[in-house]
Coordinates of C-alpha atoms and ligand atoms in Angstrom, one line a residue:
M4 CA 17.8 -97.8 67.3
E5 CA 20.5 -95.2 67.4
N6 CA 23.3 -95.3 69.9
Y7 CA 24.0 -92.1 70.8
Q8 CA 26.2 -92.2 73.7
E9 CA 28.8 -93.8 70.6
E10 CA 27.7 -91.3 68.6
L11 CA 28.6 -88.4 71.2
Q12 CA 32.3 -90.5 71.4
Q13 CA 32.8 -90.4 68.3
K14 CA 32.0 -86.6 68.1
F15 CA 34.4 -86.0 71.1
Q16 CA 37.2 -88.1 69.7
N17 CA 36.9 -86.0 66.4
R18 CA 36.3 -82.6 67.4
S19 CA 33.2 -82.2 65.5
A20 CA 31.0 -81.7 68.9
K21 CA 29.8 -78.5 69.3
I22 CA 30.1 -77.3 73.1
A23 CA 27.5 -74.8 74.6
I24 CA 29.1 -72.9 78.1
L25 CA 26.5 -71.2 79.8
G26 CA 27.9 -68.8 81.9
L27 CA 31.2 -66.7 81.4
G28 CA 32.0 -66.0 84.8
Y29 CA 35.0 -67.2 86.6
V30 CA 34.3 -70.7 85.9
G31 CA 32.2 -70.7 82.3
L32 CA 34.8 -68.0 80.5
P33 CA 38.1 -70.6 81.6
L34 CA 36.1 -73.8 80.5
A35 CA 34.7 -72.4 77.7
T36 CA 39.0 -71.4 76.6
L37 CA 40.3 -75.0 77.5
F38 CA 37.7 -76.7 75.4
A39 CA 38.4 -74.3 72.7
E40 CA 42.0 -74.5 73.2
S41 CA 42.1 -78.3 72.9
G42 CA 40.2 -78.1 69.5
F43 CA 36.6 -77.9 69.8
E44 CA 34.1 -75.4 68.7
V45 CA 32.8 -73.6 71.6
T46 CA 29.8 -71.0 71.8
G47 CA 29.7 -69.3 75.3
V48 CA 26.5 -67.8 76.3
E49 CA 26.4 -65.2 78.2
P50 CA 23.5 -62.6 79.3
N51 CA 25.3 -59.9 80.4
L52 CA 26.2 -58.1 77.5
S53 CA 28.8 -55.8 78.0
K54 CA 30.6 -59.0 78.9
I55 CA 30.0 -60.4 75.6
E56 CA 31.3 -56.8 73.9
T57 CA 34.7 -57.2 75.9
L58 CA 35.1 -60.7 74.8
N59 CA 34.7 -59.6 70.8
R60 CA 37.1 -57.1 71.5
G61 CA 39.8 -59.2 72.7
E62 CA 40.3 -58.5 76.4
S63 CA 39.5 -60.7 79.3
Y64 CA 37.6 -59.5 82.4
V65 CA 38.6 -63.2 84.5
Q66 CA 41.7 -63.0 86.4
D67 CA 42.4 -66.5 84.8
V68 CA 42.3 -66.0 81.4
P69 CA 44.5 -63.7 79.6
S70 CA 42.9 -61.1 76.9
H71 CA 45.4 -62.3 74.2
K72 CA 43.8 -66.2 74.5
V73 CA 40.7 -64.8 74.5
K74 CA 41.6 -62.7 71.6
E75 CA 43.8 -65.7 69.5
L76 CA 40.3 -67.7 69.8
I77 CA 38.1 -65.5 69.0
Q78 CA 39.7 -65.0 65.9
S79 CA 39.9 -68.6 64.9
G80 CA 36.5 -68.9 65.1
K81 CA 37.0 -71.2 68.1
L82 CA 35.5 -69.7 70.5
K83 CA 32.3 -67.4 70.1
P84 CA 30.8 -65.5 72.7
T85 CA 27.4 -64.8 72.6
G86 CA 23.6 -63.5 74.3
D87 CA 21.9 -65.7 72.3
F88 CA 20.4 -69.3 74.2
S89 CA 19.1 -70.2 70.9
V90 CA 22.4 -71.3 70.2
I91 CA 21.8 -74.8 72.0
K92 CA 20.0 -75.8 69.2
D93 CA 23.4 -76.8 67.6
A94 CA 25.0 -77.9 70.7
D95 CA 25.9 -81.6 71.3
A96 CA 27.6 -80.6 74.7
V97 CA 26.3 -78.0 77.5
S98 CA 27.8 -77.0 80.7
I99 CA 26.3 -74.5 82.9
C100 CA 28.4 -72.7 84.5
V101 CA 25.7 -70.3 86.6
P102 CA 26.2 -68.4 90.2
T103 CA 24.0 -70.2 92.9
P104 CA 24.1 -67.4 95.8
L105 CA 21.8 -67.1 98.4
R106 CA 19.0 -65.1 98.9
K107 CA 18.4 -62.3 101.9
T108 CA 16.6 -64.7 103.9
G109 CA 19.5 -67.1 103.8
D110 CA 18.1 -69.8 101.2
P111 CA 19.2 -71.3 97.9
D112 CA 18.4 -68.9 95.0
L113 CA 18.5 -71.4 92.2
S114 CA 16.9 -68.5 89.5
F115 CA 20.1 -68.1 87.5
I116 CA 20.1 -71.8 87.3
L117 CA 16.6 -71.8 86.4
V118 CA 17.0 -69.7 83.7
A119 CA 19.5 -71.2 82.3
T120 CA 17.5 -74.5 82.3
D121 CA 14.6 -72.9 80.7
E122 CA 16.2 -71.8 78.4
L123 CA 17.9 -75.1 77.7
V124 CA 14.3 -77.0 77.6
K125 CA 13.9 -75.1 74.2
Y126 CA 16.0 -76.8 72.4
V127 CA 17.0 -80.4 74.4
H128 CA 17.6 -82.9 71.5
P129 CA 18.5 -86.5 71.2
G130 CA 22.1 -86.8 71.4
M131 CA 23.0 -84.0 73.7
V132 CA 24.8 -84.4 77.2
I133 CA 24.3 -81.7 79.6
V134 CA 26.4 -81.0 82.3
L135 CA 25.7 -78.6 85.4
E136 CA 28.7 -77.0 87.0
S137 CA 27.1 -74.6 89.9
T138 CA 27.3 -75.4 92.8
T139 CA 24.4 -76.7 94.7
Y140 CA 22.7 -78.8 97.5
P141 CA 22.4 -82.7 96.6
G142 CA 19.9 -83.2 94.8
T143 CA 19.3 -80.5 92.2
T144 CA 20.7 -81.8 88.7
R145 CA 17.9 -84.6 89.6
E146 CA 14.9 -83.1 90.8
I147 CA 15.5 -79.8 89.0
L148 CA 16.7 -80.1 86.0
L149 CA 15.7 -83.4 85.0
P150 CA 11.4 -82.8 85.0
K151 CA 11.9 -80.0 83.4
L152 CA 14.4 -81.3 80.5
T153 CA 12.1 -84.5 80.4
E154 CA 8.6 -83.8 80.9
N155 CA 7.8 -82.2 77.6
S156 CA 10.8 -83.6 75.7
G157 CA 9.8 -87.2 75.7
L158 CA 13.9 -87.9 75.7
E159 CA 14.6 -90.5 78.3
V160 CA 17.8 -89.8 80.7
G161 CA 20.6 -92.0 79.8
E162 CA 19.1 -93.1 76.4
D163 CA 18.2 -89.7 74.4
F164 CA 20.4 -87.7 76.4
F165 CA 23.0 -87.9 78.7
L166 CA 22.3 -85.5 82.3
A167 CA 25.0 -85.1 84.9
F168 CA 26.7 -82.7 87.9
S169 CA 30.7 -81.9 87.7
P170 CA 31.8 -79.4 90.4
E171 CA 34.0 -76.1 89.8
R172 CA 37.0 -76.2 92.1
V173 CA 38.2 -72.9 90.4
D174 CA 40.4 -71.1 92.8
P175 CA 40.4 -66.9 91.6
G176 CA 44.0 -65.9 90.9
R177 CA 45.2 -69.0 91.8
E178 CA 48.5 -70.3 88.7
D179 CA 49.5 -73.7 90.2
W180 CA 45.8 -75.4 89.9
T181 CA 44.0 -74.3 86.7
T182 CA 40.7 -75.6 85.6
Y183 CA 43.0 -78.0 83.4
N184 CA 45.1 -79.8 85.8
T185 CA 42.7 -80.0 88.9
P186 CA 40.8 -83.3 89.4
K187 CA 37.1 -82.6 88.0
V188 CA 34.8 -85.0 89.8
I189 CA 31.8 -86.0 87.5
G190 CA 28.3 -87.8 88.4
G191 CA 25.6 -89.2 86.4
I192 CA 21.7 -90.1 86.6
T193 CA 22.4 -92.4 85.0
P194 CA 26.3 -94.6 84.3
A195 CA 25.9 -94.1 80.7
C196 CA 25.5 -90.4 81.8
S197 CA 29.1 -90.5 84.4
E198 CA 30.6 -92.1 81.4
I199 CA 30.0 -90.1 78.2
A200 CA 30.4 -87.2 80.8
S201 CA 33.2 -88.1 81.8
F202 CA 34.6 -89.3 78.8
W203 CA 33.9 -85.3 77.1
Y204 CA 35.8 -83.7 79.9
E205 CA 38.4 -86.4 79.5
Q206 CA 39.0 -84.7 76.0
A207 CA 40.4 -81.2 78.2
I208 CA 41.0 -82.0 81.3
Q209 CA 43.9 -83.9 83.1
T210 CA 42.1 -86.1 85.6
V211 CA 38.3 -86.3 85.5
V212 CA 36.9 -88.6 88.8
P213 CA 33.6 -90.2 88.0
V214 CA 31.5 -90.8 90.7
S215 CA 28.4 -92.7 91.2
S216 CA 25.8 -90.6 90.6
A217 CA 24.8 -86.7 90.4
E218 CA 24.2 -86.4 94.2
S219 CA 27.6 -88.1 94.8
A220 CA 29.0 -85.3 92.8
E221 CA 26.6 -82.5 94.4
M222 CA 28.0 -83.7 98.0
A223 CA 31.9 -84.3 97.4
K224 CA 31.9 -80.3 96.4
L225 CA 30.1 -79.3 99.7
L226 CA 31.9 -81.4 101.9
E227 CA 35.1 -79.7 100.3
N228 CA 34.0 -76.4 101.2
T229 CA 32.1 -77.0 104.3
F230 CA 35.2 -78.9 105.5
R231 CA 37.6 -75.1 104.9
M232 CA 34.5 -73.1 106.3
I233 CA 33.9 -74.9 109.9
N234 CA 38.2 -75.3 110.0
I235 CA 38.1 -71.5 109.9
G236 CA 35.2 -71.0 112.3
L237 CA 37.7 -73.4 114.4
V238 CA 40.3 -71.0 114.4
N239 CA 38.7 -68.0 114.5
E240 CA 37.3 -69.4 117.9
M241 CA 40.7 -70.2 118.9
A242 CA 41.3 -66.3 118.5
I243 CA 38.8 -65.9 121.1
M244 CA 39.4 -68.6 123.0
C245 CA 43.4 -67.8 122.6
D246 CA 43.0 -63.9 123.4
R247 CA 40.7 -65.1 126.8
L248 CA 43.4 -66.4 127.9
G249 CA 46.1 -64.4 126.7
L250 CA 48.0 -66.3 124.4
D251 CA 49.2 -65.4 121.1
V252 CA 47.4 -67.8 119.0
W253 CA 49.3 -67.5 116.1
E254 CA 52.3 -68.5 117.7
I255 CA 50.1 -71.4 118.5
I256 CA 48.8 -72.3 115.1
D257 CA 52.6 -72.2 113.9
A258 CA 53.2 -74.5 116.5
A259 CA 50.8 -76.7 115.1
A260 CA 51.4 -76.5 112.0
T261 CA 54.6 -77.8 112.7
K262 CA 53.3 -81.5 113.2
P263 CA 53.5 -83.4 109.8
F264 CA 50.9 -85.4 109.3
G265 CA 47.1 -85.1 110.7
Y266 CA 46.8 -80.9 110.0
M267 CA 46.2 -78.6 108.1
K268 CA 46.8 -75.2 108.8
F269 CA 44.0 -72.3 108.5
T270 CA 44.4 -68.6 110.3
P271 CA 41.8 -66.6 111.9
G272 CA 40.7 -63.5 110.4
P273 CA 38.2 -60.7 110.3
G274 CA 35.2 -63.1 109.1
L275 CA 34.4 -65.4 105.8
G276 CA 34.1 -63.9 102.5
G277 CA 34.1 -64.8 98.8
H278 CA 30.8 -66.2 97.4
C279 CA 31.8 -69.9 97.7
I280 CA 32.7 -70.9 101.5
P281 CA 30.6 -68.8 103.1
I282 CA 27.5 -69.6 100.8
D283 CA 28.1 -73.7 100.3
P284 CA 27.3 -75.1 103.0
L285 CA 24.6 -73.1 103.7
Y286 CA 22.7 -74.8 100.9
L287 CA 23.9 -78.3 102.7
S288 CA 22.4 -77.1 105.8
W289 CA 19.4 -75.8 103.7
K290 CA 18.6 -79.1 102.3
L291 CA 19.0 -80.8 105.9
K292 CA 16.6 -78.6 107.3
A293 CA 13.9 -80.1 104.8
L294 CA 14.8 -83.3 106.3
N295 CA 14.7 -82.4 109.3
Y296 CA 18.0 -83.0 110.3
T297 CA 20.2 -79.9 111.7
A298 CA 23.8 -79.2 110.5
R299 CA 25.0 -78.4 114.0
F300 CA 28.9 -77.9 113.2
I301 CA 27.9 -76.2 109.6
D302 CA 25.4 -73.3 111.7
L303 CA 27.8 -72.9 114.7
A304 CA 30.7 -72.4 112.3
S305 CA 28.5 -70.1 110.5
E306 CA 27.8 -68.0 113.7
I307 CA 31.2 -67.6 114.5
N308 CA 32.4 -66.0 111.3
T309 CA 29.6 -64.4 111.1
G310 CA 30.3 -62.6 114.1
M311 CA 34.3 -62.2 113.6
P312 CA 33.6 -58.5 111.7
R313 CA 31.9 -57.5 115.5
Y314 CA 34.5 -59.2 117.3
V315 CA 37.0 -57.1 115.2
V316 CA 35.0 -53.8 115.9
S317 CA 35.3 -54.6 119.6
K318 CA 39.0 -54.9 119.4
I319 CA 39.4 -51.3 117.8
Q320 CA 37.2 -49.5 120.4
D321 CA 39.3 -51.5 122.9
A322 CA 42.4 -50.2 121.3
L323 CA 41.7 -46.6 120.9
N324 CA 39.8 -46.7 124.4
E325 CA 43.4 -47.6 125.8
H326 CA 44.7 -44.3 124.2
Q327 CA 41.5 -42.3 125.9
M328 CA 40.2 -42.1 122.6
P329 CA 36.3 -43.1 122.2
L330 CA 35.8 -44.8 118.3
K331 CA 33.1 -42.7 118.5
G332 CA 34.6 -39.3 115.7
S333 CA 38.0 -41.6 115.4
K334 CA 39.6 -41.6 112.0
I335 CA 39.9 -45.1 111.3
L336 CA 41.7 -46.4 108.4
V337 CA 40.8 -49.9 106.7
I338 CA 43.3 -51.1 104.6
G339 CA 42.6 -54.2 102.2
T340 CA 39.1 -54.7 101.7
A341 CA 38.6 -57.7 99.0
Y342 CA 37.7 -60.8 100.6
K343 CA 40.8 -62.8 100.2
P344 CA 44.6 -61.1 99.2
D345 CA 45.5 -60.1 96.0
V346 CA 41.7 -60.2 94.1
D347 CA 39.3 -57.8 92.5
D348 CA 36.4 -59.3 94.5
V349 CA 34.5 -57.5 97.5
R350 CA 31.6 -60.3 97.3
E351 CA 30.8 -61.2 101.2
S352 CA 33.6 -59.6 102.3
P353 CA 34.4 -59.2 106.4
S354 CA 35.4 -55.6 105.7
L355 CA 31.5 -54.3 104.1
D356 CA 30.5 -55.2 108.0
I357 CA 33.2 -53.7 109.9
I358 CA 33.2 -50.5 108.0
G359 CA 29.3 -50.3 107.9
L360 CA 29.8 -51.5 111.8
L361 CA 32.1 -48.4 112.3
L362 CA 30.3 -46.2 110.4
Q363 CA 27.1 -46.9 112.8
K364 CA 29.1 -46.0 116.0
G365 CA 30.1 -42.4 114.4
A366 CA 33.7 -43.4 113.6
E367 CA 35.2 -41.3 110.5
V368 CA 35.9 -44.4 107.9
D369 CA 38.2 -44.3 105.2
Y370 CA 39.5 -47.3 103.3
H371 CA 42.6 -48.2 100.9
D372 CA 42.1 -50.6 98.9
P373 CA 44.5 -51.5 95.4
F374 CA 42.1 -53.5 93.9
I375 CA 38.6 -52.3 94.8
P376 CA 38.4 -48.9 94.1
T377 CA 34.8 -47.8 94.7
I378 CA 32.4 -49.8 97.4
A379 CA 28.9 -49.6 97.5
H380 CA 27.1 -50.9 100.2
D381 CA 23.8 -50.7 102.3
D382 CA 23.6 -47.4 103.0
W383 CA 27.4 -45.9 102.0
M384 CA 30.0 -45.9 99.8
L385 CA 33.4 -44.9 99.9
E386 CA 36.4 -44.3 97.7
S387 CA 39.5 -45.9 98.0
V388 CA 42.2 -43.5 99.7
D389 CA 44.8 -42.9 96.6
D390 CA 48.0 -41.9 99.3
I391 CA 47.9 -44.4 101.9
E392 CA 50.8 -43.3 103.5
E393 CA 48.9 -39.6 104.3
G394 CA 46.2 -42.1 105.0
V395 CA 47.8 -43.8 108.0
S396 CA 49.4 -40.7 109.1
K397 CA 46.0 -39.0 109.7
A398 CA 44.5 -41.9 111.0
D399 CA 43.6 -42.4 114.4
C400 CA 43.9 -45.9 114.1
V401 CA 44.5 -48.5 111.0
V402 CA 43.0 -51.9 111.1
I403 CA 44.4 -54.6 108.1
V404 CA 41.5 -56.4 107.4
T405 CA 43.3 -58.1 103.7
D406 CA 46.5 -59.1 103.5
H407 CA 47.5 -57.9 99.8
S408 CA 51.1 -58.7 99.3
T409 CA 51.7 -55.5 97.8
Y410 CA 51.6 -53.5 100.5
N411 CA 54.8 -52.0 102.4
Y412 CA 53.8 -53.8 106.1
E413 CA 56.5 -51.7 108.0
D414 CA 56.1 -48.8 105.6
I415 CA 52.4 -49.1 107.6
L416 CA 53.5 -49.1 111.1
N417 CA 56.1 -46.9 111.2
K418 CA 53.5 -44.1 110.0
A419 CA 50.8 -45.9 112.3
T420 CA 49.6 -44.2 115.4
L421 CA 47.5 -47.9 116.4
V422 CA 47.1 -50.8 114.1
V423 CA 44.8 -53.4 114.9
D424 CA 45.6 -56.5 112.9
T425 CA 43.6 -59.0 112.0
R426 CA 45.5 -61.1 109.8
N427 CA 48.8 -61.2 111.6
A428 CA 50.5 -59.0 108.5
L429 CA 52.9 -57.6 110.8
G430 CA 54.5 -60.7 112.0
N431 CA 56.6 -60.7 115.1
V432 CA 57.2 -57.0 114.5
G433 CA 54.0 -56.0 115.5
R434 CA 54.0 -59.0 118.4
D435 CA 56.2 -56.9 119.7
D436 CA 55.1 -52.8 119.4
P437 CA 52.7 -51.7 122.0
R438 CA 51.2 -50.1 119.1
V439 CA 50.0 -53.1 117.5
V440 CA 47.2 -55.2 118.1
R441 CA 46.1 -58.9 116.9
L442 CA 43.6 -60.8 116.4
Ligands
LIG517 N1 40.2 -67.9 105.2 C1 40.5 -67.2 106.7 N2 41.0 -67.7 107.2 C2 42.0 -69.7 106.6 C3 41.3 -69.6 105.3 C4 40.6 -68.3 104.0 O1 40.3 -66.4 107.3 O2 42.8 -70.1 106.8 C5 39.4 -66.7 104.6 C6 39.7 -66.1 103.5 O3 39.9 -64.2 104.0 C7 38.4 -65.4 102.7 C8 37.4 -66.7 102.7 O4 37.8 -67.4 104.0 O5 37.5 -64.7 102.8 C9 37.7 -68.2 102.2 O6 38.6 -68.2 101.5 P1 39.5 -69.4 100.5 O7 40.8 -69.3 100.8 O8 38.6 -70.2 100.8 O9 39.2 -68.9 98.9 P2 37.8 -68.7 98.2 O10 36.7 -68.7 98.4 O11 38.3 -68.1 97.0 O12 37.5 -70.3 97.7 C10 38.2 -71.0 97.1 C11 37.0 -72.4 96.6 N3 37.5 -72.9 95.4 C12 36.0 -73.1 95.0 O13 34.9 -73.1 95.9 C13 36.1 -74.2 93.5 C14 38.1 -73.0 97.7 O14 37.6 -74.4 97.3 C15 39.0 -73.2 97.8 O15 40.1 -74.6 98.5 C16 40.2 -71.9 97.8 O16 40.0 -71.0 96.8 C17 41.7 -72.3 98.0 O17 41.9 -73.5 98.6 O18 42.2 -71.2 98.4

């Protein structure tokens, strides 16, 4: 009786294990380069062939992976990008790093996981270890992947092949915490699955944290991001309550943040963007609804966060009103549209809702964002204005939605007629200037 766990352990130890990473996005590409740098032969399987062409030109499209690293690893043969899933047949270890978005209905969209799994099923063989990294609801690994991998192969999980979940913890653009030094939680379908998956990841990642099951690992990730989403919802509601009370929410948050224990600072904003925080918690609430339980914290925080763009537009309307200007026909310049500062990603960004609402109300809207050249969303499309100074001078009202560090906020204030600052980017200067309205 072959002991596949021992065989894999040796292959990982002597770096002869062949690794396949399915999905070369902001999670998969850093992971693939990390295993390649650790001495493994890594094949990156990416269905978007333009990404394959970019990588084979020695260029990177992911902020966290420099092009020179891609070039070196591909030239040395350590990293092989391909669009061909059949390479999996030669793989000993496979990590699935594909997107898990929401459908328009708000339900989880597992289509990317299903496509990857259906390809994997064709090539799964004895002695293979498979790790799912895509954020998803507890039970996905056991209820969706496991049956597909066993029903026709006759393979037994934990004996013939190994299956685990390990949540990605990539914060795009971050340099202090990377794929290498961010602790990695891993939970298997069986104890042997946890052991061998952990042993694999320990070859390239500084700290691996084994947990008792795939479900525990799936749920740990959802706790992490639900924690953020709910606390952001809390401070957004604090901003609304302080507005009603005539209090300065920014001063109050800064004061609370001086507490050296038992408190963690979050700041209000125009809403919740990105492909993680607004989405992951809804995977959890969806799963619990199927079990007849309502995750009230998640639903309430989601309601508050998704209501912030409309709240911001009401602040703009009120600010213009104070200057006898109707919103309709006013020239509005939105400054910063990416979902958070210094990233080039506009997915789920609240700026999309704010611009859409302003256009609906008849405002003339432009935006500036050095990271986002054009935006096409719903029934509108805009290009970033080239000259921000000219844009600010021409605008009846400027709205700071994303506080990129590249902006000269003093300059913006000097040239502006009216500013709605949703990020406190102007700080105390904004607090004392009658032309500035803050959340
Ligand atoms: N936001 C606020 N107030 C805050 C913090 C964030 O309004 O106090 C907004 C941001 O503007 C953005 C959204 O929330 O629109 C999400 O911001 P984020 O800082 O959580 O950034 P993300 O979406 O890139 O979150 C990632 C997550 N990483 C993973 O899921 C692996 C998250 O777990 C990290 O904690 C987070 O980065 C981080 O710490 O920066």
